[in-house]
Coordinates of C-alpha atoms in Angstrom, one line a residue:
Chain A
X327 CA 58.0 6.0 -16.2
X328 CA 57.6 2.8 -18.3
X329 CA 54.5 0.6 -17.3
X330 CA 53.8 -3.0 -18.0
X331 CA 50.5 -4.1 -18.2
X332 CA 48.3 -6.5 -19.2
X333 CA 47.7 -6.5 -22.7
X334 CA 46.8 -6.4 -26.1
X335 CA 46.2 -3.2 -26.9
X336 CA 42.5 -2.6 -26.4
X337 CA 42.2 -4.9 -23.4
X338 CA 40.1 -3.7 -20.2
X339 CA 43.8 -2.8 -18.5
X340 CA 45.1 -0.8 -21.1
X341 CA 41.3 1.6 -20.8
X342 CA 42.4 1.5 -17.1
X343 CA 46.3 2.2 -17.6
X344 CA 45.5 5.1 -20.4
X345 CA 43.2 6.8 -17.9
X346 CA 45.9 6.4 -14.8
X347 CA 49.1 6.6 -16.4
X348 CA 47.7 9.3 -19.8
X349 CA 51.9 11.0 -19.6
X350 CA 53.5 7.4 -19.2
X351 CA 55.1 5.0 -21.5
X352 CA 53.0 2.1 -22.3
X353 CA 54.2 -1.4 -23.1
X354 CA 51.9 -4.3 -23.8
X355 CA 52.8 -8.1 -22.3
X356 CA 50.9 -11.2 -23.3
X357 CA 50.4 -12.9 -19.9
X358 CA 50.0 -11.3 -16.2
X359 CA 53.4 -13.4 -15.5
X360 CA 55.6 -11.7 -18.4
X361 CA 53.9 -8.4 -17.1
X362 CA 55.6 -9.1 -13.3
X363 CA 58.9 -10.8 -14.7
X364 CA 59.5 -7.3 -16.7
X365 CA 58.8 -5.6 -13.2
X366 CA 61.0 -7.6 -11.6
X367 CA 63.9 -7.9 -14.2
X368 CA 63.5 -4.0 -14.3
X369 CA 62.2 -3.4 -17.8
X370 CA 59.5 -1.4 -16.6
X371 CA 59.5 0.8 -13.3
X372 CA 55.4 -0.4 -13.0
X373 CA 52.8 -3.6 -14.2
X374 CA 49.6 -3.0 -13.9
X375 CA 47.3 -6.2 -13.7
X376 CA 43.7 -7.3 -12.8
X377 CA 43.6 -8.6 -9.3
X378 CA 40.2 -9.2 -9.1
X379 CA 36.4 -9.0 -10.6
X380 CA 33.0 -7.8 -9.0
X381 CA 31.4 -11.0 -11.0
X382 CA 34.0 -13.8 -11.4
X383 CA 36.1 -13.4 -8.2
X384 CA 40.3 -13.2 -8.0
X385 CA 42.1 -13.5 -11.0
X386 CA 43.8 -16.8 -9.5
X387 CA 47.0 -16.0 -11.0
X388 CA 47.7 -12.7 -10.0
X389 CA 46.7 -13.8 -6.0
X390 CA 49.3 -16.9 -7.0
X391 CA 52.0 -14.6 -8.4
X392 CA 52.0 -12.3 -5.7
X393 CA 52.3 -14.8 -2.6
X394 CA 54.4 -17.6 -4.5
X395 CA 56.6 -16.1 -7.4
X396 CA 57.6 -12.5 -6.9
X397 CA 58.1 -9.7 -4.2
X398 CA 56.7 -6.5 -5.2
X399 CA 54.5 -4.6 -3.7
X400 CA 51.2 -2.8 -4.7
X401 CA 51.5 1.5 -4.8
X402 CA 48.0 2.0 -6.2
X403 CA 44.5 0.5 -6.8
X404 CA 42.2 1.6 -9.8
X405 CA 38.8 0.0 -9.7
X406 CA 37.5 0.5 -13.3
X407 CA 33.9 -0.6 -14.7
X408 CA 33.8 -3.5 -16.6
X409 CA 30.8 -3.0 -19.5
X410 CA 30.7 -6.0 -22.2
X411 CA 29.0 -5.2 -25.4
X412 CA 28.8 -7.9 -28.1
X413 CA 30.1 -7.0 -31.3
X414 CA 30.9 -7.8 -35.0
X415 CA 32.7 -7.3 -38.3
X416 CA 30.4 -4.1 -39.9
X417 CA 29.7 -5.9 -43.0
X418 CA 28.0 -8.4 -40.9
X419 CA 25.7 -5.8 -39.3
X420 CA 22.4 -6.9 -40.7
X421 CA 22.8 -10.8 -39.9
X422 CA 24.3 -10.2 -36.3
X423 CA 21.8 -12.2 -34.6
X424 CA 22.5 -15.1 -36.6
X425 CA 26.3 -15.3 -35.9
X426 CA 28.4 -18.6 -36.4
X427 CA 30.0 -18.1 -33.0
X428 CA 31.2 -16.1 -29.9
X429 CA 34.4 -15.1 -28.8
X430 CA 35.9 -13.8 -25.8
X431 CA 38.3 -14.6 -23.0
X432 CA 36.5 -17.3 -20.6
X433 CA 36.0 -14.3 -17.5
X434 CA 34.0 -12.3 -20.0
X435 CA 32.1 -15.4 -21.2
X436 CA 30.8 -16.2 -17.9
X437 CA 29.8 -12.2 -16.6
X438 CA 27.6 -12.7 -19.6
X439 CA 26.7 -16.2 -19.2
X440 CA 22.8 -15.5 -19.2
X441 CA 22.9 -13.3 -21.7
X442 CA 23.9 -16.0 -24.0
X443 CA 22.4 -18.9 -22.4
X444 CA 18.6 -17.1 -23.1
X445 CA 19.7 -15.4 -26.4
X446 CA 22.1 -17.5 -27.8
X447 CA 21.9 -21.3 -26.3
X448 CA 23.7 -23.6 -28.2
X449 CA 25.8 -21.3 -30.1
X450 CA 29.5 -22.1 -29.9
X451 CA 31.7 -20.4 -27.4
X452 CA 35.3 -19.6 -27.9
X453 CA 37.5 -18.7 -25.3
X454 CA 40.0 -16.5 -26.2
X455 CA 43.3 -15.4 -24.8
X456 CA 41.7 -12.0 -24.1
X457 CA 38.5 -10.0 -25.5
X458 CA 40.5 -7.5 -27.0
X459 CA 42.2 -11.0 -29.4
X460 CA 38.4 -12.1 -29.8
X461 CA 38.1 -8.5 -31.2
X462 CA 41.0 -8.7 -33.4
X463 CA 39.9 -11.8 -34.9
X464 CA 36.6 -11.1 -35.6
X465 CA 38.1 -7.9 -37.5
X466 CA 40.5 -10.2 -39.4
X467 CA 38.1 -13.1 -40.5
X468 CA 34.5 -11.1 -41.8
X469 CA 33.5 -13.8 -43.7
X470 CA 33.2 -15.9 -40.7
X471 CA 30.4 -14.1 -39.2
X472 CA 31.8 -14.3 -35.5
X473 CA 30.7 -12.6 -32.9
X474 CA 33.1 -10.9 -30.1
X475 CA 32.6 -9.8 -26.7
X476 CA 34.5 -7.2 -25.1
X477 CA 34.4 -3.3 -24.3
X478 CA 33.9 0.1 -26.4
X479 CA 38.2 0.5 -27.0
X480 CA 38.2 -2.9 -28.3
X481 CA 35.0 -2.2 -30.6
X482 CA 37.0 1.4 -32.0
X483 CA 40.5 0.1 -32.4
X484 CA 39.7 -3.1 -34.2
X485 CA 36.7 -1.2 -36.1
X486 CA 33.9 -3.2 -34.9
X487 CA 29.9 -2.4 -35.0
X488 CA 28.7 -2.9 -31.1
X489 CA 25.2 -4.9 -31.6
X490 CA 23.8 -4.9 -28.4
X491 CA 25.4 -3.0 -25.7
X492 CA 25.7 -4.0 -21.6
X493 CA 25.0 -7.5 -21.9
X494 CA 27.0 -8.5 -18.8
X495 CA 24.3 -10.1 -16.3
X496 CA 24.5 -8.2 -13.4
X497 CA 24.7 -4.3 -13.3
X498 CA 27.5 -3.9 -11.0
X499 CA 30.8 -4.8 -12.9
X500 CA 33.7 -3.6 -11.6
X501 CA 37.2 -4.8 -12.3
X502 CA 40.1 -3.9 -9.3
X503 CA 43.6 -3.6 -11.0
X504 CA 46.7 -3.7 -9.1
X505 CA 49.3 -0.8 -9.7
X506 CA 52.7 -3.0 -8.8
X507 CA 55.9 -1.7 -8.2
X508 CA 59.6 -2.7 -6.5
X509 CA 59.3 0.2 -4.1
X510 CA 56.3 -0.4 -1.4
X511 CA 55.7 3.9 -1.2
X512 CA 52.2 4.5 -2.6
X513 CA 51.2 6.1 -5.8
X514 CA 49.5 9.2 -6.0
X515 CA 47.4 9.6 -9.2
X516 CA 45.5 12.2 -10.8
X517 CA 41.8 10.4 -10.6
X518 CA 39.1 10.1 -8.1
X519 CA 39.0 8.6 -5.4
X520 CA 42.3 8.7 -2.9
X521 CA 40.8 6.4 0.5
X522 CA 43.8 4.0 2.4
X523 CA 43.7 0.6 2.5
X524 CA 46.0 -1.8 3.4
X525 CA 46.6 -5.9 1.7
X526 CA 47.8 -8.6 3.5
X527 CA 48.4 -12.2 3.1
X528 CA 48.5 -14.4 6.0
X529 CA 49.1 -18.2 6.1
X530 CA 48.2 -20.1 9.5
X531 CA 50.0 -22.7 11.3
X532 CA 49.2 -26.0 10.3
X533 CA 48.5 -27.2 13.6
X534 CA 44.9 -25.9 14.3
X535 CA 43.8 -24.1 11.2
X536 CA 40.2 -23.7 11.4
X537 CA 40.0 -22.2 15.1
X538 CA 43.3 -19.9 14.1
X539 CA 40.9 -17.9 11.5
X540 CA 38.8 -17.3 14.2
X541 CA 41.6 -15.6 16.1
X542 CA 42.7 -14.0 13.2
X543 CA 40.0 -12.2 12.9
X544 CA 39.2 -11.2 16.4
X545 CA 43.0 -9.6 16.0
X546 CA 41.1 -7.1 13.9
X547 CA 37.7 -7.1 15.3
X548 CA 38.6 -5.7 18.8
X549 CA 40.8 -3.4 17.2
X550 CA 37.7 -2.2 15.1
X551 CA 40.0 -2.5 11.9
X552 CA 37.1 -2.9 9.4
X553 CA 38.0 -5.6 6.6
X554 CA 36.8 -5.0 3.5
X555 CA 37.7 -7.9 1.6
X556 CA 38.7 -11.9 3.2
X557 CA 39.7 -14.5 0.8
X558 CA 41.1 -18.0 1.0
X559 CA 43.6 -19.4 -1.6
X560 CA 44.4 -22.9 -2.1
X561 CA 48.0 -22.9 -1.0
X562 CA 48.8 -25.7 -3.6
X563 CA 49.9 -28.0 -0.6
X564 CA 46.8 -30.1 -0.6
X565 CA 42.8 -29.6 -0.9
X566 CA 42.0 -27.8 2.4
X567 CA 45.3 -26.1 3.0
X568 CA 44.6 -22.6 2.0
X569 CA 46.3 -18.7 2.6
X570 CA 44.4 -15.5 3.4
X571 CA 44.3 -12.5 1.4
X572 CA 43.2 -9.2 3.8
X573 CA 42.1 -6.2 2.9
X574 CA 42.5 -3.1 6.0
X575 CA 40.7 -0.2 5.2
X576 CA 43.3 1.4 7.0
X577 CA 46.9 2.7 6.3
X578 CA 49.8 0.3 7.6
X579 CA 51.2 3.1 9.4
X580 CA 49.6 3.7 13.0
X581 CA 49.6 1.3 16.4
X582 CA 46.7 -0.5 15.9
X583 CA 47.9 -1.9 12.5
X584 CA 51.2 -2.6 13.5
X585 CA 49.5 -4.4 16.7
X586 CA 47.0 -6.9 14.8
X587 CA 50.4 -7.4 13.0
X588 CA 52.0 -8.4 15.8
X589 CA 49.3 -10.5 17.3
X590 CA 49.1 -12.5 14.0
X591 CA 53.3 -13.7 14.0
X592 CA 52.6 -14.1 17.5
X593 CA 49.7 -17.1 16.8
X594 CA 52.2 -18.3 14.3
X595 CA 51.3 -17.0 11.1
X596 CA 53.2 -15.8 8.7
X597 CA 52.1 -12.2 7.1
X598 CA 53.0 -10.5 4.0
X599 CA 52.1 -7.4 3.7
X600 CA 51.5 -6.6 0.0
X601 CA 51.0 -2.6 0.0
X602 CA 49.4 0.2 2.1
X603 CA 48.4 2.2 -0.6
X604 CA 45.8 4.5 -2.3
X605 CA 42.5 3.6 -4.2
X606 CA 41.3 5.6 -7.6
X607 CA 38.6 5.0 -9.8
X608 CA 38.7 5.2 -13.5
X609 CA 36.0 6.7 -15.4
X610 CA 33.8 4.7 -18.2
X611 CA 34.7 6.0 -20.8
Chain B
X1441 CA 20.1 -44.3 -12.6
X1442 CA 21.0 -41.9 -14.6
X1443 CA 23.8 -39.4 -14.4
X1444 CA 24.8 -36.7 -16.2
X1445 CA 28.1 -35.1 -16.4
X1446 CA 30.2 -32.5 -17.9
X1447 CA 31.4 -33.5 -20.6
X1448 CA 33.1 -34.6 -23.5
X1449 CA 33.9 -38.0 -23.3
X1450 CA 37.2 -38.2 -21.4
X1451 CA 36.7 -35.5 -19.5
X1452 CA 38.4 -35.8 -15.9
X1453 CA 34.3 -35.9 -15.0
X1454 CA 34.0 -38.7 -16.9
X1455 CA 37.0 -40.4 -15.6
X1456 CA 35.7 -39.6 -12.0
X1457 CA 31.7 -41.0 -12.6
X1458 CA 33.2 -44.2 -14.6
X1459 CA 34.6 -45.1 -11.4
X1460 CA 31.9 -43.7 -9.1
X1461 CA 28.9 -45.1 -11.1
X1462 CA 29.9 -47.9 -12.9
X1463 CA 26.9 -49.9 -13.5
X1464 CA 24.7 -46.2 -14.4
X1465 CA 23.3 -44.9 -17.5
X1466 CA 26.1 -41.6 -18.6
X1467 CA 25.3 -38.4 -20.3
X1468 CA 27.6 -36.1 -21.6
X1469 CA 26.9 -32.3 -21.1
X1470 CA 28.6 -29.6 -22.3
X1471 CA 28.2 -27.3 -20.0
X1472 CA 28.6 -26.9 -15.7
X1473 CA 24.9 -25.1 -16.6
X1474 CA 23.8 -27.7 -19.1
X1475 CA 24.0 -30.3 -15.9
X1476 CA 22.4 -28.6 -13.6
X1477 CA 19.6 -27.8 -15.8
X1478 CA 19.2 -31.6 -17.1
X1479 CA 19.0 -32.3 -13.1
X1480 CA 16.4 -30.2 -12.0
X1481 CA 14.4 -29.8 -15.5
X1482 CA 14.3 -34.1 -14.2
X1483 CA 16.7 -35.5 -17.3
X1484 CA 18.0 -37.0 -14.6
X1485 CA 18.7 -38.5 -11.1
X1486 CA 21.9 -37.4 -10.5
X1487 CA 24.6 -34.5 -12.2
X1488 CA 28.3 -34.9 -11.0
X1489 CA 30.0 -31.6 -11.7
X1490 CA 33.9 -30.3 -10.8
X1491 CA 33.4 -28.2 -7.5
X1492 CA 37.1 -27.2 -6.7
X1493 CA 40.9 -27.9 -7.7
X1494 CA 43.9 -27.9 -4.9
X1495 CA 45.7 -25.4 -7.5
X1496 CA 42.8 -23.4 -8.8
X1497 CA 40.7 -23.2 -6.4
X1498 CA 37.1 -23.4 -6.5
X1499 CA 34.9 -23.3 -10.0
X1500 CA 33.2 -20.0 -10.3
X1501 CA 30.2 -21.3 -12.0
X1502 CA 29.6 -24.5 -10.0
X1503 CA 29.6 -22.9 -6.6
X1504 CA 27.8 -19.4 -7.6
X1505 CA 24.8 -21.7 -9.7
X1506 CA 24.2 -23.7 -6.6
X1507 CA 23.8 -19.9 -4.8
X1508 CA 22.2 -18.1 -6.9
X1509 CA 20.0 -20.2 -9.2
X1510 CA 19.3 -23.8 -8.4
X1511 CA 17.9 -26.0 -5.9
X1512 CA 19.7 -29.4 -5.5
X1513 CA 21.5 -30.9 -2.7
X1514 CA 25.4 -32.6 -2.8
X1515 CA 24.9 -36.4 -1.9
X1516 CA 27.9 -37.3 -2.0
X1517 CA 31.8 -36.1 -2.6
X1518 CA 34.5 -37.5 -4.8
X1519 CA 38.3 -36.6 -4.8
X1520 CA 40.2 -37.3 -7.8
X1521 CA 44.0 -36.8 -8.7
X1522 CA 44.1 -34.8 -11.6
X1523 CA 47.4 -35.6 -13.6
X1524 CA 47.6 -33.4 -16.7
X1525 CA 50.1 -34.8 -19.6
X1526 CA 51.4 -33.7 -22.5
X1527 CA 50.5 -35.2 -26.1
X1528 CA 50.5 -35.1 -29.8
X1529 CA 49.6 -36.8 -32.5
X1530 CA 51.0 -40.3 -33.4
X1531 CA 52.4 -38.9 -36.7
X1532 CA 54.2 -36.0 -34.8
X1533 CA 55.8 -38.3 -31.9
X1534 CA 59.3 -37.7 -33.5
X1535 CA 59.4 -33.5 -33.5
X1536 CA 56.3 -33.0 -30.7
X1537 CA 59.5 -30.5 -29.0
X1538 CA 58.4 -28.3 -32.0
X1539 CA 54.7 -29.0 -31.4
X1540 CA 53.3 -25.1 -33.6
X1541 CA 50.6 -24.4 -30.5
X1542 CA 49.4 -26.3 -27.3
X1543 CA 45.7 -26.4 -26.3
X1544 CA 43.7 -27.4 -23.3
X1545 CA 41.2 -25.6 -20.8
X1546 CA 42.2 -22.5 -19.1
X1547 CA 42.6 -24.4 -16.5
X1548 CA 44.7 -26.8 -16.9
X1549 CA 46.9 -24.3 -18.9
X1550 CA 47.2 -22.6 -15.7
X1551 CA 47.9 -25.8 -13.6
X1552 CA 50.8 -26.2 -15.9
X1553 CA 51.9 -22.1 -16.0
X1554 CA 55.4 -22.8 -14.9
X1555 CA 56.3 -25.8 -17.1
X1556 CA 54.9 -24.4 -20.2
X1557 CA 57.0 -20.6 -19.3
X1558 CA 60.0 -22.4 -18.8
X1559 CA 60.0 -25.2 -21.9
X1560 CA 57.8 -23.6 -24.1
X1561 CA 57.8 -19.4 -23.8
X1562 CA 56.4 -17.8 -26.2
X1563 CA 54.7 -21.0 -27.6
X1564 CA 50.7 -20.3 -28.8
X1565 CA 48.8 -21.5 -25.7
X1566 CA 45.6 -22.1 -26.9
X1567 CA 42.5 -22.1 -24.9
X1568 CA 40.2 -24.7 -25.4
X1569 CA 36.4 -25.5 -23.6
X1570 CA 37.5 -28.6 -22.3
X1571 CA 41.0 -30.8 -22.4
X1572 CA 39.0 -33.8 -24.0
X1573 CA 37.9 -31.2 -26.6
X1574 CA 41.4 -29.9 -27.1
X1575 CA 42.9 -33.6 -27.1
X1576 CA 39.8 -34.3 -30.2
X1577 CA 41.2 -31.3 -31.6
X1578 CA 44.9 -32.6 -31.7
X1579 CA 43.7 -36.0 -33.2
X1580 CA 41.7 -34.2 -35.8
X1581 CA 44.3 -32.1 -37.4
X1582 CA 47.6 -34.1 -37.2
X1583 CA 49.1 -31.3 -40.0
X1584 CA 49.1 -28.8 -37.7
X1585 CA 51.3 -30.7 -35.3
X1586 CA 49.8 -29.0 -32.2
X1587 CA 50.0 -30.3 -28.8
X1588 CA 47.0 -31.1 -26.2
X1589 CA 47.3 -31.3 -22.2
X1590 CA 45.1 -33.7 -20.6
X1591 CA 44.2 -37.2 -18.9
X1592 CA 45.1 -40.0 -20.1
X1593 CA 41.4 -41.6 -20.9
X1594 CA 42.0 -38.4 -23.5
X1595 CA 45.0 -40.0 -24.3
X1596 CA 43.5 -43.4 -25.1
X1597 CA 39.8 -42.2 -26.3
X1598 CA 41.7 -40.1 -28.7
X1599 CA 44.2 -42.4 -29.7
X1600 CA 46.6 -39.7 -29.1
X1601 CA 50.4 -40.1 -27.9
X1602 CA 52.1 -39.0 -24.6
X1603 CA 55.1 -37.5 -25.0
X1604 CA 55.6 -35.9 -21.0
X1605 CA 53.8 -37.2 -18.1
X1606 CA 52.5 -35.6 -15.1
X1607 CA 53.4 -32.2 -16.1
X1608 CA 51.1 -29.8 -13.7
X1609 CA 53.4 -27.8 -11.4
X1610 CA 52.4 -28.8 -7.9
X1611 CA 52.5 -32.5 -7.2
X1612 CA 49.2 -32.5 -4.7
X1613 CA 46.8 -31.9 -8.1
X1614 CA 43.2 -33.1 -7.2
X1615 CA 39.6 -32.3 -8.0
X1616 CA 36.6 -32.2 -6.0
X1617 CA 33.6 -33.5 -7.7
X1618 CA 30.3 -32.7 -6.5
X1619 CA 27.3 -35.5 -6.9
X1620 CA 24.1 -33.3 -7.1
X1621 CA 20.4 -34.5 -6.7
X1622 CA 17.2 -33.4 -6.3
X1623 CA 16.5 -35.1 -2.7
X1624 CA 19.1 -34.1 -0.2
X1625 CA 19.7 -37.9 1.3
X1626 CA 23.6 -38.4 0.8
X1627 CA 24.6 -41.5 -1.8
X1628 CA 26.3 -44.6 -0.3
X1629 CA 29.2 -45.5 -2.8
X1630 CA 31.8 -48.5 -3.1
X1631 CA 34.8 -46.4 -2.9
X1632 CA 37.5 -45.7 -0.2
X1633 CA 37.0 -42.9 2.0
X1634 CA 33.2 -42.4 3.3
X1635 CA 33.8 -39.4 6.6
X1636 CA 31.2 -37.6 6.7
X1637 CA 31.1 -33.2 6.1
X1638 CA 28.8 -30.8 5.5
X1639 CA 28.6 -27.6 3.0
X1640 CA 26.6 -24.6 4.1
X1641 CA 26.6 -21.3 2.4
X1642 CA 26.4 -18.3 4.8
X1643 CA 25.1 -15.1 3.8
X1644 CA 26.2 -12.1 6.6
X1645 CA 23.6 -9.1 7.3
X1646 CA 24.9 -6.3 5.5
X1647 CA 25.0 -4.1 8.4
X1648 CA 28.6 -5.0 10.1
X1649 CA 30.4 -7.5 7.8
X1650 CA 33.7 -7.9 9.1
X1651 CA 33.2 -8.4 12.9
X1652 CA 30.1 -10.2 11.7
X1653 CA 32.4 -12.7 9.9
X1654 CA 33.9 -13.0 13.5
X1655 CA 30.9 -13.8 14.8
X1656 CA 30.2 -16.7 12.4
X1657 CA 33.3 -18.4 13.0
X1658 CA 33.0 -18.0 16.5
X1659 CA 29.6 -20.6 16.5
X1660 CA 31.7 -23.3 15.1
X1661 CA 34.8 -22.6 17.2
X1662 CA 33.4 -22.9 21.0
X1663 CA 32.0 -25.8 20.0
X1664 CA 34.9 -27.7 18.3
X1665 CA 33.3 -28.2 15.1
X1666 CA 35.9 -28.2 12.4
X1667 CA 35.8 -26.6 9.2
X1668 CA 37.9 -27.7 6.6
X1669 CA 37.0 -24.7 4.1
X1670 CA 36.3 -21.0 4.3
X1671 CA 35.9 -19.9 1.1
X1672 CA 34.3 -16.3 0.0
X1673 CA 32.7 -15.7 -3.8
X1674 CA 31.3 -12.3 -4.5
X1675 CA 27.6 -11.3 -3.6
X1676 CA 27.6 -9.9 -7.5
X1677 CA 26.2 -6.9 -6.1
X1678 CA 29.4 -5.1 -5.6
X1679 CA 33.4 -5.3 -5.3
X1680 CA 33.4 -6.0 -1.5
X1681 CA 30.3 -8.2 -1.0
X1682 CA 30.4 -11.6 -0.9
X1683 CA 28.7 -15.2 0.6
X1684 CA 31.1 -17.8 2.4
X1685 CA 31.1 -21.7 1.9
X1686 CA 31.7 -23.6 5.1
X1687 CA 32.7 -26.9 4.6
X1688 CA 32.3 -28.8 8.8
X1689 CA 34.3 -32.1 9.2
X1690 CA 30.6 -33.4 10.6
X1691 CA 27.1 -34.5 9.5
X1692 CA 24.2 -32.2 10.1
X1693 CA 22.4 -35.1 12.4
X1694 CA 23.2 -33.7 16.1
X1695 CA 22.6 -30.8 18.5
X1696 CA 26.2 -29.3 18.2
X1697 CA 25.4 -28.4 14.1
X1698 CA 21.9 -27.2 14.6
X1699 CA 22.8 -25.3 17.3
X1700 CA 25.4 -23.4 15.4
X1701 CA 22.9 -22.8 12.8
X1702 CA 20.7 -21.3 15.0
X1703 CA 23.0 -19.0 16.4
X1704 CA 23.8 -17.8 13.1
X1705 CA 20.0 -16.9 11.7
X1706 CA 19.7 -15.3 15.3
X1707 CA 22.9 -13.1 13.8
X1708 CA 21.1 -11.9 11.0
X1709 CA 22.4 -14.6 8.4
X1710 CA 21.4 -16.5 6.0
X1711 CA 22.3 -20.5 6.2
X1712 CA 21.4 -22.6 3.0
X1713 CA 22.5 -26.0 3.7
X1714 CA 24.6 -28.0 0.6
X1715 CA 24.2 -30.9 1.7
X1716 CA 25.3 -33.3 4.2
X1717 CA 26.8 -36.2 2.8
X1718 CA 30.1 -38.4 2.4
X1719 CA 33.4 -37.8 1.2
X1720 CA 34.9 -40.9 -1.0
X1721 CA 38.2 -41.4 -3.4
X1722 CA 38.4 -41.5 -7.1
X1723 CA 41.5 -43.8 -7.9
X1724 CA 43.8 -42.3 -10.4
X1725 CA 43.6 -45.3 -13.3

């Protein structure tokens, strides 16, 4: 198989596409849209793109992508840790703590927004198009004494010096990826991990949104169909107009499932169901 | 007064307190951080920071800052079309179709995703921290003939030239701006608009989320108070956790809102209350 994912080389989804897909072909895209656009052109048989982070919340663009853009459908879910280590050109070792800036992509900025707010306040910071780019230019420029923040792969491929190690503020940073596909059957990897779940996106009716959550929910809730994740999306109409992204843990296959389902087009809202799939974890290192 | 913002100068907060607070004292900040700080550290009487966009949704930092690590209350709302247009340098009007990169915030990069895939793929997009910053950038380097997206106070503070107007994706573009302030008693503006909400942020018991969840929206819904947002944000203590922020189409002033408040501490949650507060209109020139 030929997988498309989120690149450059070195980025957190390559570490988690290497570990999930070790036989596979690999192909790197600039941009989560070129990586779904190759999917659905068929270029590549998989894309493989964050979805969302522990820390910073849904990658808006993905969420966007998959209700608006494109209709494929999620076979797999690898939640990876996300560890951020700050790191610079090796011949800058010795004056690391004096570095003329920081660069990284804005999501890895802000899981280590303390960090650099206590140790490094009023530093500039860069975004980047990614942290595995900030990497690459730090490599490239030595004599600019920049700083980069990103993980371990970036740190060996671009031949960085890590200077201080974990520096993302809260312990728990975990990264979801999305394993995407034209087919909806589910993927079944070689990790750990292997528990059913189930993603849906529901809009409501215009006509009475706020009380229609309400029922929403109870279509689960009697049904004892745990959630594990419910988030709103602006639906672009108009501040306060949003969409619903559902996480089962639960298979799509079975009566009660198919009767929430029901229920929901019934009230008038319209359901996508994105995947019924499996869920893997990728190991650190 | 005075009334700190995030900056630069010609920042769509800047356009949005010019109008709100004509006759106060302005400070630029750089950062959503660098605001709230100046407001509670007493700098000043009042910070006015972006909350949430109808396209990106809500502003990670804003709303997770007001959870997790500050004190202040939102006085008052403001709403504020955001129109994002292209520009160049005066000296590059003739060839700005070959404009070498363009530059803005993420975000506004990502309100215009579609129109810069379809008439400029594969051009550098540049991330900047701000679209005044990247519009400065533009007017300080007219060699590089690069392009900048942005308002059009950037426009004219920068003495830069629009070459495509209104050139975000979805027409219905705005911007909620929070007003923030030590005391919690809501701001009387002269602006349109002036309804009354309220913003609480709802913590559930960790026992039994999902039905939980159910619960909560069940205290507003038997009593017809309307929400006009249900948003979730991650707890940052794992993939799956999170706090909600419920905006009510009422003030907090009456038996129907405290008693739904009650019900919900008697649940086992935990209610901080935003603010109560009213809801005005930032004109778009």
């Amino acid at each position: 198989m030929k997988i498309a994912y989120l690149g450059p080389v070195a980025s957190f989804t390559h570490h988690a596409v290497k570990k999930a897909f070790a036989k596979d072909e690999l192909a790197s895209y600039d941009t989560i849209p070129d990586c779904l656009e190759a999917l659905t052109a068929s270029q590549v048989d998989r894309a493989v793109v964050p979805l969302e982070n522990a820390l910073e919340g849904s990658v808006p663009i993905t969420v966007d992508y998959l209700f608006h853009d494109v209709d494929v459908h999620i076979t797999a879910e690898l939640v990876s840790p996300i560890e951020q280590h700050l790191m610079v050109h090796p011949s800058n070792y010795s004056r690391w703590e004096d570095v003329s800036k920081i660069m990284s992509h804005s999501h890895a900025l802000a899981q280590c927004h303390k960090y650099l707010y206590y140790r490094f306040r009023g530093k500039t910071l860069q975004p980047s198009t990614s942290t595995a780019a900030a990497a690459q230019y730090v490599s490239e420029h030595p004599d600019e004494n920049a700083g980069a923040i990103g993980n371990a792969l970036a740190a060996r491929t671009y031949g960085l010096t890590i200077v201080e190690e974990n520096i993302h503020d809260f312990h728990f940073n975990h990264t979801r990826f999305v394993v995407l596909s034209r087919e909806a059957s589910a993927d079944r990897l070689t990790l750990e991990g292997g528990s059913q779940k189930s993603t849906l996106m529901v809009t409501l009716p215009s006509d009475d949104r706020p009380g229609k959550l309400h029922q929403v929910l109870s279509a689960f809730s009697w049904r004892h169909l745990n959630l594990s994740k419910i988030e709103s999306r602006p639906l672009k109409t108009g501040l306060g107009n949003y969409f619903f992204i559902i996480d089962v843990e639960q298979a799509m296959e079975g009566v009660l499932m198919k009767g929430a389902i029901d229920e929901l087009e019934a009230l008038g809202c319209t359901v996508k169901v994105l995947g019924s799939y499996h869920k893997y974890s990728i190991p650190a290192n």
